[in-house]
Amino acid sequence: MPDRRLTILGLGLLAACAFFLFWGLKGPAGFILELRATKLAALLLVGAAVGISTVVFQTVTGNRILTPSIMGFDSLFLLVQSLMVLTMGGLGYVMTDGPAKFLLDTGLMMAASLMLFTLLMGRGRGDLHRMILAGVIIGLFFRSMTAFVLRLIDPSEFSVVQQVMFASFGAVDTTQLAIAAVLFLAVFAAIWKLAPALDIVALGRDSAVGLGLRYDRLAMVLLLLVSALVAVSTALVGPISFLGLLVAALAHEVVKTPRHVLLLPAAALIAGLVLVIGQGVFERLLGLQSTLAVIIEFFGGLLFLYLVMGGRRR
Amino acid sequence: MITVRNLSHRIGSAEILHDLSLDFPKDGITAIIGPNGAGKSTLMGLMARLVPIQTGKVEIDGHCVAKTRTEALARRMAIVTQRVGVASRLRVGDLVGFGRWPHHHGRPRDEDHAAVERALAAFDLTELRDRFLDELSGGQNQRAFIAMGLAQETDWLLLDEPLNNLDMYHARALMARIHALSREGGRSVVMVVHDINYAAAWADHIVALENGRLAFEGAPREVLTAERLSRLFGMEIGVEEIGGRPTVLHHA
């Protein structure tokens, strides 16, 4: 049975997609539509990946404030990119752009993030302050390392790194998009099968084990899936730190249920809505005066402060 | 019967349990008592496989805890601990409903809903079923979690300090409910209790731990003596017979 709130979100997203595709269409319609459809697919894919991964991550870590990006994932992405520029040189870095680099990016990010998550998960679950602190320290470490690497790079090559520092939906490669879509669908199918178990994971380790869940193994599997999703979206368009936080908070607010069968689609749909509408407004109304990522960071950052200040219970 | 054999447990260099062997009789209430740090909660965690067993063996009705599938164990025993970290905002009804997970794994049937109703009714939670957990008092919260364990419909119910943070009225009411479960509901209850008088009044069997070793065990009337308790807690404790039950006087 389709949930009413999900139906509304779905219809809203369809309307937003139509608006994005057909509004202000003039000139060679076929060419522009193809361009817009590619961009739209990227927006939806990234939205779904970020939304779902954040909800799952927050459930496994047992908090509502931290997201993979806040735990230092973005700074890790930048570090990996700068290291690549350093070792291969700006030209080599640009040359490798394509499916191979995308897969390499995804693989590297998955391995690194899995290490990061397991490091933090150990005994930290439930201890929110410890996890925030660890996230801040790790993020700072990666940023300092990035700054150090950037200093070693030739100034002209610095601009290459600068390009990937903010998320951009401007130039998405269709081959990369196809690979990302396949990866995403595979991971999503796996998470979807675990959705009922996620409701139990949210109860905390003791209760979950008591109810007969193989908690430790399941948590590892879930974190692996989360890192795959985050890696896919980051490698595709770059880091969007606070989108996940924004979307997960909205999803919990909209569906008001502990059931992940509803939460996960809601998060994916909301993320799609935010990205499609945001990007549409930027391109058509504001004439690309700024980038969407900056605005999302602004509102997401405010929400983060609000949550940390204890505006709501965790 | 839960049998514990040669159970030892270390955390770092600290030895929490030392070669512990004892039996928990089926039926009735067994209370685990002992001073802080005696290893009561650790024993509970090991029996309920929340903590992996290092050395020794625990069997529950003949099923080895370390070797039996965790899904199958969840249909034999339910555990309610103090350390609950619930990430999502839950309603009482949802929480108790999760107690049925071992039986349906995500697809509740009619009998699951009926079991939830029974558990809610047994703990006077039917009225509160749509309230969020964070809107409840400590006593109501405690009841909701124990109701979840009850909905699991297992032979064994393990409760880690269920009376913590409850005032006299609520502690007594909860204890009476647990006692009724052990009598009419056919559940065998093992619980960690801090207030000896609750153990004396309601338990059928007492297990006393001291420094990870068994200090003594037996029926309350036989083992709760001034001499034994004074040694166990390292302080002067008097025991008087009041209303046919041993009553511990530890404030004098």
XYZ file of C-alpha atoms in Angstrom:
566
model
C 0.000 0.000 0.000
C 1.470 3.307 -1.037
C 1.746 5.727 1.841
C -0.083 9.028 1.339
C 2.903 11.183 2.243
C 5.139 9.247 -0.108
C 2.587 9.629 -2.895
C 2.514 13.390 -2.389
C 6.306 13.563 -2.347
C 6.449 11.428 -5.494
C 3.959 13.601 -7.357
C 5.818 16.711 -6.215
C 9.060 15.285 -7.515
C 7.449 14.400 -10.869
C 6.164 17.973 -11.176
C 9.605 19.333 -10.284
C 11.211 17.112 -12.924
C 8.740 18.259 -15.581
C 9.408 21.870 -14.614
C 13.130 21.264 -14.808
C 12.939 19.573 -18.211
C 10.467 21.739 -20.070
C 10.532 25.203 -18.555
C 12.058 27.853 -20.784
C 12.649 25.384 -23.582
C 13.628 27.128 -26.790
C 16.005 26.486 -29.646
C 17.007 22.945 -30.589
C 14.636 21.105 -28.252
C 16.101 17.619 -28.743
C 19.644 18.684 -27.880
C 18.637 20.743 -24.843
C 16.320 18.024 -23.537
C 19.093 15.457 -23.732
C 21.414 17.778 -21.833
C 18.780 18.487 -19.202
C 17.782 14.829 -18.877
C 21.379 13.875 -18.133
C 21.624 16.564 -15.498
C 18.254 15.569 -14.045
C 19.319 11.936 -13.792
C 22.489 12.990 -11.984
C 20.505 15.138 -9.559
C 18.060 12.350 -8.762
C 20.784 9.751 -8.411
C 22.943 11.877 -6.134
C 19.894 12.902 -4.122
C 18.779 9.327 -3.566
C 22.307 8.160 -2.719
C 22.928 10.977 -0.225
C 19.457 10.763 1.345
C 19.449 7.006 1.825
C 23.057 6.755 2.944
C 22.543 9.452 5.571
C 19.408 7.865 7.030
C 21.112 4.459 7.230
C 24.298 5.953 8.710
C 22.342 7.826 11.369
C 20.402 4.700 12.280
C 23.530 2.565 12.605
C 25.458 5.161 14.591
C 22.409 5.950 16.705
C 22.280 9.711 16.324
C 20.550 12.389 14.298
C 23.294 14.943 13.962
C 26.184 13.209 12.287
C 26.339 12.326 8.629
C 29.067 10.623 6.599
C 30.168 14.009 5.246
C 30.304 15.635 8.648
C 32.453 12.738 9.813
C 35.224 13.948 7.536
C 34.258 12.239 4.303
C 34.425 15.414 2.214
C 37.828 16.384 3.438
C 38.947 12.842 2.676
C 37.680 13.236 -0.899
C 39.626 16.457 -1.343
C 42.739 14.862 0.121
C 42.514 11.950 -2.302
C 42.016 14.342 -5.233
C 44.937 16.568 -4.227
C 47.157 13.527 -3.771
C 46.225 12.371 -7.259
C 47.115 15.761 -8.726
C 50.377 15.720 -6.807
C 51.416 12.272 -7.961
C 50.133 12.403 -11.524
C 50.495 16.099 -12.213
C 47.626 18.366 -13.293
C 47.720 17.176 -16.876
C 47.762 13.488 -15.947
C 44.890 14.083 -13.540
C 42.756 15.708 -16.213
C 43.764 13.050 -18.743
C 42.587 10.161 -16.542
C 39.155 11.745 -16.271
C 36.621 9.181 -17.423
C 35.171 5.844 -16.354
C 38.515 4.559 -15.093
C 39.034 7.519 -12.781
C 35.443 7.295 -11.608
C 35.841 3.663 -10.641
C 39.194 4.426 -9.018
C 37.643 7.305 -7.067
C 34.730 5.170 -5.948
C 36.951 2.294 -4.901
C 39.381 4.525 -2.999
C 36.596 6.362 -1.233
C 34.879 3.126 -0.262
C 38.026 1.650 1.229
C 38.944 4.850 3.049
C 35.483 5.526 4.400
C 35.075 1.992 5.628
C 38.292 2.398 7.592
C 37.062 5.712 8.932
C 33.664 4.363 9.991
C 34.953 1.240 11.701
C 37.503 3.337 13.536
C 34.742 5.553 14.846
C 32.210 2.820 15.501
C 34.286 0.662 17.826
C 32.987 1.642 21.222
C 31.780 5.075 20.274
C 28.183 4.251 19.450
C 25.809 6.183 21.606
C 28.564 8.484 22.764
C 27.607 11.416 20.613
C 30.123 13.882 21.956
C 32.957 11.499 21.327
C 31.834 10.916 17.769
C 31.417 14.614 16.981
C 34.806 15.290 18.471
C 36.383 12.470 16.496
C 34.697 13.737 13.334
C 35.959 17.242 13.890
C 39.494 16.052 14.563
C 39.587 13.707 11.593
C 38.106 16.370 9.325
C 40.710 18.849 10.534
C 43.476 16.320 9.981
C 42.385 15.650 6.405
C 41.993 19.372 5.692
C 45.459 20.148 7.040
C 46.906 17.303 5.012
C 45.107 18.656 1.940
C 46.447 22.151 2.581
C 49.933 20.680 2.912
C 49.633 18.738 -0.331
C 48.238 21.789 -2.113
C 51.305 23.741 -1.042
C 53.474 21.164 -2.754
C 51.501 21.414 -5.969
C 52.451 23.717 -8.800
C 50.282 26.880 -8.582
C 48.871 26.350 -12.057
C 47.813 22.845 -11.137
C 46.100 24.154 -8.040
C 43.177 25.345 -10.187
C 42.536 21.738 -11.206
C 41.961 20.783 -7.578
C 39.903 23.897 -6.975
C 37.416 22.729 -9.570
C 36.473 19.629 -7.586
C 36.251 21.403 -4.231
C 32.578 22.221 -4.643
C 29.908 19.917 -5.979
C 28.978 20.637 -9.540
C 26.191 19.199 -11.633
C 27.386 21.194 -14.619
C 29.468 18.604 -16.392
C 28.377 15.052 -15.729
C 29.721 12.368 -17.997
C 27.033 9.975 -19.274
C 29.271 6.905 -19.019
C 30.082 7.723 -15.402
C 26.412 8.334 -14.771
C 25.497 4.908 -16.142
C 28.114 3.159 -13.992
C 26.957 5.140 -10.967
C 23.330 4.212 -11.647
C 24.129 0.505 -11.822
C 26.166 0.671 -8.610
C 23.442 2.636 -6.902
C 20.685 0.210 -7.886
C 22.673 -2.781 -6.678
C 23.384 -1.135 -3.312
C 19.839 0.119 -2.983
C 18.418 -3.363 -3.576
C 20.630 -4.684 -0.768
C 19.592 -1.907 1.629
C 15.934 -2.318 0.736
C 16.056 -5.974 1.756
C 17.489 -4.918 5.127
C 14.968 -2.123 5.701
C 12.877 -3.987 8.325
C 16.038 -5.024 10.169
C 17.110 -1.356 10.215
C 14.087 -0.616 12.415
C 15.569 -3.042 14.955
C 19.103 -1.678 14.576
C 17.706 1.713 15.599
C 16.838 0.265 19.010
C 20.506 0.033 19.898
C 22.908 -2.886 20.086
C 21.663 -4.553 23.262
C 18.023 -4.631 22.229
C 18.884 -5.671 18.686
C 21.059 -8.590 19.858
C 18.374 -9.566 22.342
C 15.883 -9.741 19.483
C 18.173 -12.109 17.627
C 19.779 -9.764 15.114
C 23.390 -10.462 14.103
C 24.084 -6.883 15.027
C 27.841 -6.569 14.620
C 27.891 -8.216 11.219
C 24.837 -6.306 10.066
C 26.308 -2.970 11.186
C 29.451 -3.673 9.170
C 27.426 -4.628 6.083
C 25.314 -1.494 6.422
C 28.344 0.767 6.800
C 29.893 -0.859 3.748
C 26.728 -0.122 1.765
C 26.684 3.439 3.095
C 30.264 4.013 2.032
C 29.450 2.664 -1.431
C 26.584 5.117 -1.790
C 28.586 8.069 -0.516
C 31.504 7.135 -2.731
C 29.280 6.945 -5.799
C 27.727 10.345 -5.230
C 30.948 12.096 -4.236
C 32.878 10.658 -7.144
C 30.094 11.708 -9.500
C 29.624 15.368 -8.558
C 31.875 16.179 -5.604
C 31.166 16.853 -1.947
C 27.880 18.324 -0.689
C 28.473 18.309 3.056
C 25.176 19.260 4.570
C 22.661 17.945 2.046
C 22.390 14.598 3.845
C 21.756 16.218 7.200
C 19.080 18.465 5.741
C 17.362 15.606 3.939
C 17.501 13.078 6.787
C 16.066 15.591 9.242
C 13.275 16.478 6.796
C 12.512 12.813 6.097
C 12.140 12.024 9.804
C 9.968 15.115 10.173
C 7.729 14.268 7.218
C 7.018 10.578 7.746
C 7.244 10.607 11.578
C 7.702 6.870 11.805
C 10.539 4.584 12.855
C 9.884 2.361 9.827
C 12.677 2.461 7.282
C 10.409 1.090 4.566
C 8.911 4.599 4.564
C 11.919 6.602 5.745
C 14.281 5.503 2.973
C 12.043 6.363 0.002
C 11.028 9.595 1.721
C 14.679 10.621 2.097
C 15.398 9.784 -1.542
C 12.361 11.729 -2.772
C 13.036 14.760 -0.573
C 16.662 14.898 -1.644
C 15.542 14.751 -5.270
C 13.058 17.566 -4.675
C 15.622 19.805 -2.989
C 18.217 19.258 -5.698
C 15.932 19.462 -8.739
C 14.057 22.545 -7.571
C 17.244 24.193 -6.335
C 19.150 23.562 -9.536
C 16.156 24.601 -11.659
C 15.756 27.872 -9.827
C 19.454 28.574 -10.088
C 19.695 27.912 -13.785
C 16.483 29.541 -14.957
C 15.722 32.310 -12.462
C 19.009 33.394 -11.026
C 21.005 32.889 -14.196
C 23.706 30.796 -12.496
C 24.742 33.654 -10.222
C 25.883 31.239 -7.558
C 26.074 27.481 -7.201
C 23.461 25.257 -5.621
C 26.011 23.613 -3.368
C 26.793 26.886 -1.634
C 23.135 27.489 -0.764
C 22.631 23.929 0.468
C 25.720 24.254 2.627
C 24.358 27.492 4.055
C 20.970 26.113 5.115
C 22.368 22.727 6.064
C 25.001 24.416 8.180
C 22.361 26.442 9.996
C 20.359 23.278 10.649
C 23.473 21.539 11.962
C 24.085 24.350 14.438
C 20.445 24.251 15.463
C 20.611 20.500 16.095
C 23.889 20.699 17.985
C 22.644 23.568 20.120
C 19.995 21.142 21.334
C 17.018 22.676 19.572
C 15.706 19.142 19.546
C 16.514 15.995 21.410
C 18.821 13.804 19.430
C 17.345 -24.282 33.545
C 20.218 -21.989 32.706
C 23.527 -23.610 33.556
C 26.699 -21.601 33.861
C 29.961 -23.566 33.892
C 33.484 -22.318 34.571
C 32.649 -18.860 33.282
C 35.518 -16.370 33.419
C 35.584 -12.920 31.922
C 38.283 -10.276 31.713
C 38.097 -6.694 30.544
C 41.642 -5.545 29.992
C 43.605 -6.663 33.014
C 40.582 -6.626 35.325
C 39.014 -9.981 36.073
C 35.247 -9.479 36.196
C 34.125 -13.092 36.596
C 36.285 -15.857 38.008
C 35.517 -19.493 37.143
C 31.839 -19.108 37.952
C 29.583 -22.189 37.950
C 25.928 -22.097 38.971
C 22.403 -22.984 37.899
C 19.350 -20.802 37.459
C 16.270 -22.925 38.200
C 13.386 -22.825 35.752
C 10.125 -21.220 36.942
C 9.897 -18.403 39.413
C 12.131 -15.403 39.947
C 15.864 -15.582 40.508
C 17.431 -12.414 41.861
C 21.126 -11.722 41.389
C 22.465 -9.581 44.216
C 25.866 -8.305 45.216
C 27.859 -5.108 45.663
C 28.763 -2.817 42.767
C 31.395 -4.368 40.561
C 30.606 -7.927 41.604
C 29.984 -8.875 37.967
C 26.191 -9.061 38.020
C 25.565 -7.176 34.788
C 28.490 -8.891 33.068
C 27.036 -12.282 33.981
C 23.704 -11.158 32.598
C 25.311 -9.870 29.398
C 27.193 -13.145 28.879
C 24.082 -15.248 29.443
C 22.155 -13.131 26.951
C 25.055 -13.226 24.420
C 25.310 -9.399 24.448
C 28.959 -9.934 25.299
C 30.903 -12.779 23.646
C 31.919 -15.520 26.093
C 35.689 -15.700 26.613
C 36.039 -18.902 28.617
C 33.438 -21.199 30.040
C 30.005 -22.209 28.907
C 26.398 -21.100 29.301
C 23.498 -23.376 28.399
C 19.883 -22.339 28.313
C 17.509 -25.306 28.541
C 20.280 -27.431 27.082
C 21.147 -25.054 24.223
C 24.679 -23.698 24.275
C 24.498 -19.903 24.051
C 27.732 -19.619 22.093
C 26.734 -22.192 19.470
C 22.988 -21.808 19.010
C 21.790 -19.492 16.252
C 21.081 -16.072 17.699
C 17.674 -16.004 15.970
C 16.695 -19.204 17.768
C 17.946 -17.896 21.123
C 15.740 -14.832 20.710
C 12.734 -17.170 20.846
C 13.986 -18.702 24.118
C 15.007 -15.656 26.113
C 14.367 -11.951 26.142
C 16.781 -9.453 27.696
C 15.947 -5.974 28.920
C 18.985 -3.890 29.848
C 19.591 -0.507 31.359
C 21.725 0.731 28.532
C 19.185 1.658 25.930
C 20.137 4.023 23.150
C 17.138 4.347 20.883
C 17.964 6.374 17.803
C 14.499 6.919 16.418
C 11.547 8.591 18.013
C 9.338 5.678 18.949
C 5.809 5.258 20.121
C 5.147 2.794 22.917
C 3.093 0.571 20.603
C 5.903 0.437 18.021
C 8.486 -0.433 20.661
C 6.456 -3.285 22.097
C 5.733 -4.410 18.540
C 9.469 -4.803 17.899
C 9.454 -7.484 20.577
C 7.773 -9.722 18.007
C 10.673 -9.468 15.576
C 12.122 -12.912 16.423
C 8.819 -14.468 15.356
C 8.041 -12.624 12.137
C 11.278 -10.934 10.948
C 9.517 -7.946 9.453
C 6.167 -9.373 8.407
C 3.809 -9.286 11.432
C 0.777 -11.596 11.343
C -2.414 -11.568 13.398
C -0.927 -13.600 16.229
C 1.890 -11.038 16.513
C -0.571 -8.186 16.889
C -2.471 -10.185 19.495
C 0.737 -10.809 21.463
C 1.518 -7.089 21.421
C -1.956 -6.309 22.733
C -1.501 -8.812 25.556
C 1.878 -7.362 26.507
C 0.524 -3.810 26.476
C -2.423 -4.833 28.619
C -0.224 -6.730 31.085
C 1.730 -3.565 31.835
C -1.159 -1.090 31.696
C 0.217 0.511 28.567
C -2.811 0.215 26.289
C -3.764 3.838 26.971
C -0.216 5.025 26.369
C 0.412 3.111 23.149
C 0.451 6.217 20.945
C 2.683 8.261 23.240
C 6.321 8.809 22.323
C 8.921 7.234 24.597
C 10.511 10.588 25.395
C 7.171 11.826 26.675
C 6.961 9.130 29.337
C 8.048 9.106 32.967
C 10.920 6.856 34.036
C 8.540 4.249 35.395
C 6.426 4.170 32.257
C 9.540 3.916 30.130
C 10.801 0.970 32.139
C 7.443 -0.727 31.774
C 7.422 -0.198 28.015
C 10.805 -1.891 27.614
C 9.844 -4.814 29.813
C 6.593 -5.119 27.855
C 8.720 -5.420 24.728
C 10.586 -8.308 26.348
C 7.268 -9.840 27.349
C 5.882 -9.579 23.802
C 8.833 -11.697 22.706
C 6.982 -14.572 24.458
C 10.034 -16.456 25.578
C 10.410 -18.941 28.409
C 13.143 -16.819 29.941
C 13.029 -13.132 30.770
C 16.340 -11.532 31.782
C 16.055 -8.108 33.418
C 19.104 -5.996 34.246
C 18.213 -3.719 37.162
C 14.579 -3.141 36.200
C 13.905 -1.263 39.435
C 16.563 1.381 38.883
C 15.375 4.959 39.266
C 11.887 3.949 40.307
C 10.251 5.272 43.448
C 8.747 2.925 46.062
C 5.317 2.898 44.503
C 6.431 2.158 40.952
C 9.124 -0.280 41.978
C 6.628 -2.284 43.986
C 4.011 -2.171 41.219
C 6.546 -3.340 38.637
C 7.821 -6.075 40.916
C 4.251 -7.299 41.495
C 3.691 -7.446 37.721
C 6.911 -9.374 37.163
C 5.919 -11.729 39.949
C 2.505 -12.287 38.340
C 4.261 -13.074 35.047
C 6.394 -15.692 36.726
C 3.321 -17.273 38.313
C 0.500 -17.059 35.787
C 2.491 -16.256 32.672
C 4.808 -19.232 33.016
C 7.947 -17.108 32.529
C 11.194 -17.800 34.294
C 12.669 -14.491 35.353
C 16.309 -13.710 36.146
C 16.871 -10.196 37.400
C 19.615 -8.059 38.869
C 18.287 -6.328 41.982
C 20.042 -3.728 44.118
C 17.522 -3.395 46.897
C 17.841 -6.623 48.873
C 14.381 -6.225 50.340
C 12.760 -6.570 46.938
C 14.739 -9.733 46.402
C 13.739 -10.989 49.845
C 10.073 -10.258 49.276
C 9.568 -11.459 45.722
C 12.340 -13.773 44.588
C 12.190 -17.545 44.782
C 15.917 -17.992 44.475
C 18.852 -15.759 45.356
C 22.254 -15.728 43.679
C 24.848 -13.568 45.436
C 28.028 -12.568 43.633
C 31.165 -11.156 45.181
C 34.223 -10.143 43.161
C 33.203 -12.325 40.247
C 32.708 -15.394 42.416
C 29.614 -17.043 43.788
C 29.179 -15.938 47.409
C 26.068 -17.997 48.149
C 22.795 -19.106 46.602
C 19.507 -20.528 47.741
C 16.009 -19.631 48.892
C 15.747 -16.117 50.381
C 14.597 -17.378 53.749
C 17.630 -19.633 54.083
C 20.436 -17.543 52.672
C 19.517 -13.968 53.606
C 21.078 -13.914 57.048
C 22.682 -11.002 58.832
C 26.025 -12.745 58.887
C 26.138 -13.539 55.167
C 24.891 -10.152 54.019
C 27.249 -8.271 56.324
C 30.172 -10.173 54.843
C 28.914 -9.732 51.266
C 28.532 -5.971 51.441
C 31.282 -5.330 53.979
C 29.075 -3.487 56.427
C 26.927 -4.080 59.480
C 23.545 -5.380 58.258
C 20.678 -6.602 60.439
C 18.012 -9.029 59.280
C 14.640 -9.249 61.061
C 11.726 -11.490 60.376
C 8.752 -9.255 59.580
C 5.498 -10.745 58.344
C 7.131 -14.112 57.818
C 9.851 -12.775 55.470
C 13.418 -11.786 56.098
C 13.665 -7.987 56.099
C 17.048 -6.380 55.701
C 17.856 -3.384 57.897
C 20.767 -1.523 56.383
C 20.120 2.049 57.449
C 20.687 1.647 61.160
